[in-house]
PDB file of C-alpha atoms in Angstrom:
ATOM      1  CA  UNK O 274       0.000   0.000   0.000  1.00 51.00           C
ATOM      2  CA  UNK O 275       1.561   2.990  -0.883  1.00 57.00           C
ATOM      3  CA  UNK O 276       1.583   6.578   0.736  1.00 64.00           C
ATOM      4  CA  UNK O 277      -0.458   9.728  -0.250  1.00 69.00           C
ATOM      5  CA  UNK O 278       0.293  13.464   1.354  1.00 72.00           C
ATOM      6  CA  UNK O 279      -3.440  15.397   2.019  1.00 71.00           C
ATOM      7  CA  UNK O 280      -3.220  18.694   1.946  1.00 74.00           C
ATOM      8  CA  UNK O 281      -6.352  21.367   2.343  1.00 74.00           C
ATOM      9  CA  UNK O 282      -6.339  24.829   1.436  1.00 73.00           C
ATOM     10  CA  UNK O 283      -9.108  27.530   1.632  1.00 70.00           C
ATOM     11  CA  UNK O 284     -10.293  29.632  -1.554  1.00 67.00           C
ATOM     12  CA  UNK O 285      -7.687  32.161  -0.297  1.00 70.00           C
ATOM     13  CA  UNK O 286      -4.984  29.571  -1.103  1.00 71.00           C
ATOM     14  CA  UNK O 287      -3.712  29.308   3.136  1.00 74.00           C
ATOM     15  CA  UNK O 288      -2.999  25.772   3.789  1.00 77.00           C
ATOM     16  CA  UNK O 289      -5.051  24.955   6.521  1.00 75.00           C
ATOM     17  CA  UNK O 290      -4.133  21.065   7.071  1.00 75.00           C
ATOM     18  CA  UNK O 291      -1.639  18.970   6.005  1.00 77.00           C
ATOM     19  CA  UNK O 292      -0.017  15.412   6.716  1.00 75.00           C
ATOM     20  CA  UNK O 293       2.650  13.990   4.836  1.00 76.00           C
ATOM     21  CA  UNK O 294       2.815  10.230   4.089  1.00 72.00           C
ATOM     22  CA  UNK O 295      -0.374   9.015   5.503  1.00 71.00           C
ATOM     23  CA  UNK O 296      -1.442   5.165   4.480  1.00 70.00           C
ATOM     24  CA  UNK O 297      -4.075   4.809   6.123  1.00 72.00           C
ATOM     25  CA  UNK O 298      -6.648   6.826   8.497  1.00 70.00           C
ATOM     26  CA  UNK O 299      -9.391   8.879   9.111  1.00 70.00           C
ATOM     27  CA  UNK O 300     -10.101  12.364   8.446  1.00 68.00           C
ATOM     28  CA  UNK O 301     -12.681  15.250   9.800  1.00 69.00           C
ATOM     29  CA  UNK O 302     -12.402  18.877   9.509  1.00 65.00           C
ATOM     30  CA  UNK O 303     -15.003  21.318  11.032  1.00 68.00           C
ATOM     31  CA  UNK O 304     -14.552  24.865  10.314  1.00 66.00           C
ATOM     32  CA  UNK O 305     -16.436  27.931  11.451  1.00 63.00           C
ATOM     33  CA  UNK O 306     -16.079  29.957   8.567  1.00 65.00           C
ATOM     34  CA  UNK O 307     -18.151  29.136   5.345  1.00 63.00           C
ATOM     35  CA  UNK O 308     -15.240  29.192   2.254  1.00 60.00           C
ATOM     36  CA  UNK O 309     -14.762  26.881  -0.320  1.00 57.00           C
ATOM     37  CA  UNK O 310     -12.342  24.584   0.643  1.00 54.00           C
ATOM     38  CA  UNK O 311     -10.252  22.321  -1.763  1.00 52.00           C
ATOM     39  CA  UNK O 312      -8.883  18.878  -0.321  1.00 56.00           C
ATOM     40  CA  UNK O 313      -6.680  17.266  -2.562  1.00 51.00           C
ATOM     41  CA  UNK O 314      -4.237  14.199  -2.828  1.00 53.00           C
ATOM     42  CA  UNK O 315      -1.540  16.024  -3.691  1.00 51.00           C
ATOM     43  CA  UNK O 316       0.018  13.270  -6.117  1.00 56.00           C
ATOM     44  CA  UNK O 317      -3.136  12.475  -7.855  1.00 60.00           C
ATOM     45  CA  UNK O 318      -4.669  15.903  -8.978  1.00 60.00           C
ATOM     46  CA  UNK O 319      -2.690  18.186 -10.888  1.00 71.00           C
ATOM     47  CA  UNK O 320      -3.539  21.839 -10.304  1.00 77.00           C
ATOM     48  CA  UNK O 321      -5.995  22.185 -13.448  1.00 80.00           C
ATOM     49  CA  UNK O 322      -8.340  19.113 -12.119  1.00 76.00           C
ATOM     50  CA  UNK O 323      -8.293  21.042  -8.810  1.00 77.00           C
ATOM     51  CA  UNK O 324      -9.868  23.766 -10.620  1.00 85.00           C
ATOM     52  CA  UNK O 325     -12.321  21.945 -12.401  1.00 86.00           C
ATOM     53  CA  UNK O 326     -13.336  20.275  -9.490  1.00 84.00           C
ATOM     54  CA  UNK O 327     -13.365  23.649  -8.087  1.00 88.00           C
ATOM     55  CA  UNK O 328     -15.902  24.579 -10.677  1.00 92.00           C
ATOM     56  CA  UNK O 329     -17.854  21.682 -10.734  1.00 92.00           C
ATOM     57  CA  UNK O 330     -18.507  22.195  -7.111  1.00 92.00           C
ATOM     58  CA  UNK O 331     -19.583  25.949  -7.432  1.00 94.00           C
ATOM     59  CA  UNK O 332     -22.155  24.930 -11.081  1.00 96.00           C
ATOM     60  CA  UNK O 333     -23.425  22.498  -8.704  1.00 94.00           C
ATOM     61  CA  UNK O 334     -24.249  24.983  -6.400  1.00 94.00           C
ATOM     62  CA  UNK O 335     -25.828  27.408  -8.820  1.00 96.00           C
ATOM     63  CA  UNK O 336     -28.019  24.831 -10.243  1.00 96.00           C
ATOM     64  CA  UNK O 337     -28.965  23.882  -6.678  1.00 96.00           C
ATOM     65  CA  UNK O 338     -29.505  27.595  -5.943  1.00 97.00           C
ATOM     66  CA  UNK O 339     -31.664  27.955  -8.748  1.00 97.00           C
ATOM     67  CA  UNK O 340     -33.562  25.200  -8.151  1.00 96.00           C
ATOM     68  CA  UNK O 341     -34.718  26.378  -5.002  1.00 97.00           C
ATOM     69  CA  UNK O 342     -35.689  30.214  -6.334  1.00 97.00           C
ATOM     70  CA  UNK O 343     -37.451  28.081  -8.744  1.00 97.00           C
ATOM     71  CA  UNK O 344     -39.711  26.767  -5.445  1.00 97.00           C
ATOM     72  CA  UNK O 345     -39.890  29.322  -3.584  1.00 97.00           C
ATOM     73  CA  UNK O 346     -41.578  31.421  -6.442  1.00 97.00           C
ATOM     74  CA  UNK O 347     -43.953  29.058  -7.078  1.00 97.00           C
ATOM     75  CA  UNK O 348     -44.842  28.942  -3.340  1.00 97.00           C
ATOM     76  CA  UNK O 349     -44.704  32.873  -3.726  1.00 98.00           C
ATOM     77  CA  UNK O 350     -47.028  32.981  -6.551  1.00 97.00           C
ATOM     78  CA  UNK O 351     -49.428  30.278  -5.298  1.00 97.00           C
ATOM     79  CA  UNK O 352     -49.617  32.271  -1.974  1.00 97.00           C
ATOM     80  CA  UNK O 353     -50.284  35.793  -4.245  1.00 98.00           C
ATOM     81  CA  UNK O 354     -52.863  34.187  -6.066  1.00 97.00           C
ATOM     82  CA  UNK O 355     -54.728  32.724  -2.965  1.00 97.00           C
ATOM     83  CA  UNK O 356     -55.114  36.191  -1.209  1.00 98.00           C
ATOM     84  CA  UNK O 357     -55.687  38.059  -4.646  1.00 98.00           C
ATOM     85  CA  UNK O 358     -58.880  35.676  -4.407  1.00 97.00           C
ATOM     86  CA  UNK O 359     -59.780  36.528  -0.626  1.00 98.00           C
ATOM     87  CA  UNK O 360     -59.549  40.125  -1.396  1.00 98.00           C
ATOM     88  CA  UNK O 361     -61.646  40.120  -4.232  1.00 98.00           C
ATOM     89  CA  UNK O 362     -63.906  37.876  -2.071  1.00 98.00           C
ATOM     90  CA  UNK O 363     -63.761  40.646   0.345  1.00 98.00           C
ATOM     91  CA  UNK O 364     -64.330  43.341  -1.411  1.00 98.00           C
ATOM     92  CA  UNK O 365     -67.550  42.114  -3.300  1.00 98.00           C
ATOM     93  CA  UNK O 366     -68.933  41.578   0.745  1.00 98.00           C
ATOM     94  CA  UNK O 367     -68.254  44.689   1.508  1.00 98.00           C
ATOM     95  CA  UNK O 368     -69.734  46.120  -1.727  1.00 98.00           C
ATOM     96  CA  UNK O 369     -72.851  44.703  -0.384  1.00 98.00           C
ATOM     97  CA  UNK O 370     -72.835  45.620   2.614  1.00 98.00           C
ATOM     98  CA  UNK O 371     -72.387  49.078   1.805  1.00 98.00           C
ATOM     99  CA  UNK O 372     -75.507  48.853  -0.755  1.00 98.00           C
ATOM    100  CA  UNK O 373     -77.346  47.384   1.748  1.00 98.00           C
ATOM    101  CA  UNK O 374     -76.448  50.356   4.893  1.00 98.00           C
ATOM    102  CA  UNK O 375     -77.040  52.835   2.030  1.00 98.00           C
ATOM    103  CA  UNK O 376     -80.712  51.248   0.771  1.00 98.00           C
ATOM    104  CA  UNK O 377     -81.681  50.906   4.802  1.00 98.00           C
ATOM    105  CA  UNK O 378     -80.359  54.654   5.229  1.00 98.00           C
ATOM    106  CA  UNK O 379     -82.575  55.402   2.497  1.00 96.00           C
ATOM    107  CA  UNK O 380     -85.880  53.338   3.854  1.00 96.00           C
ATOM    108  CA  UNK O 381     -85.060  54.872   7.864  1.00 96.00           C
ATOM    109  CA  UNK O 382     -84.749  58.497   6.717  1.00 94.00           C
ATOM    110  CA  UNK O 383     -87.710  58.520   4.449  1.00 92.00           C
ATOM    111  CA  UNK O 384     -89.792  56.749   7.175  1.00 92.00           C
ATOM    112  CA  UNK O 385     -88.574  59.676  10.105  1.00 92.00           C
ATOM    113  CA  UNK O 386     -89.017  62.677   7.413  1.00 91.00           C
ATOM    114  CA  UNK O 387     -92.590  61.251   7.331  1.00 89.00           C
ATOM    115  CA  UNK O 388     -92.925  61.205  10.577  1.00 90.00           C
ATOM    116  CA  UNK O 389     -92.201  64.713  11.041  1.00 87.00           C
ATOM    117  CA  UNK O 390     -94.152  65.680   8.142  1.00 84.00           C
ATOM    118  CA  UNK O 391     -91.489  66.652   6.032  1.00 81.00           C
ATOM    119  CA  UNK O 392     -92.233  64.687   3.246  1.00 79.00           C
ATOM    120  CA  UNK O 393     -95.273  62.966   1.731  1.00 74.00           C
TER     121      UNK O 393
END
């Protein structure tokens, strides 16, 4: 089994881990920060592939990003439409309850001018 040197550097190019000769193992890193963070075997990837992968990781994340705009609008627009219909549902009540206050108003005042003999 032969050995491989891990090295991991942050989008600012500081190397933030590395271990020579390792053959076997774990590995965990937890940072605080959120960076884009390449982890390489040195010996296998040359520095183009590094970049690619580099890319492939942040089109990956556009897509992803996209995709999710691409939900949330349609929860947006299904949410617009419902209270476009519950104002429109409101407003047509409260058209008729205005005709209706006005056509009482209308009825009560002619019935009290009557009764004071203002009218006929």
């Amino acid at each position: 089994m032969g050995t491989i040197r891990l090295t991991i550097t942050d989008s600012a190019g500081h190397i933030l881990y590395a271990k020579e000769d390792a053959t076997k193992g774990k590995f965990a890193f937890t940072t605080e920060d959120y960076d884009m963070f390449e982890i390489a075997k040195v010996e296998k990837l040359k520095p183009l592939e590094v970049e690619l992968r580099r890319l492939e990781d942040l089109s990956e994340s556009i897509v992803n990003d996209f995709a999710y705009m691409k939900k949330r609008e349609e929860e947006m627009r299904d949410t617009n439409e419902s209270t476009n219909t519950r104002v429109l549902y409101f407003s047509i009540f409260s058209m008729f309850c205005l005709i209706g206050l006005a056509t009482w108003q209308v009825f009560y005042l002619r019935r009290f001018f009557k009764a004071k003999k203002l009218i006929e």
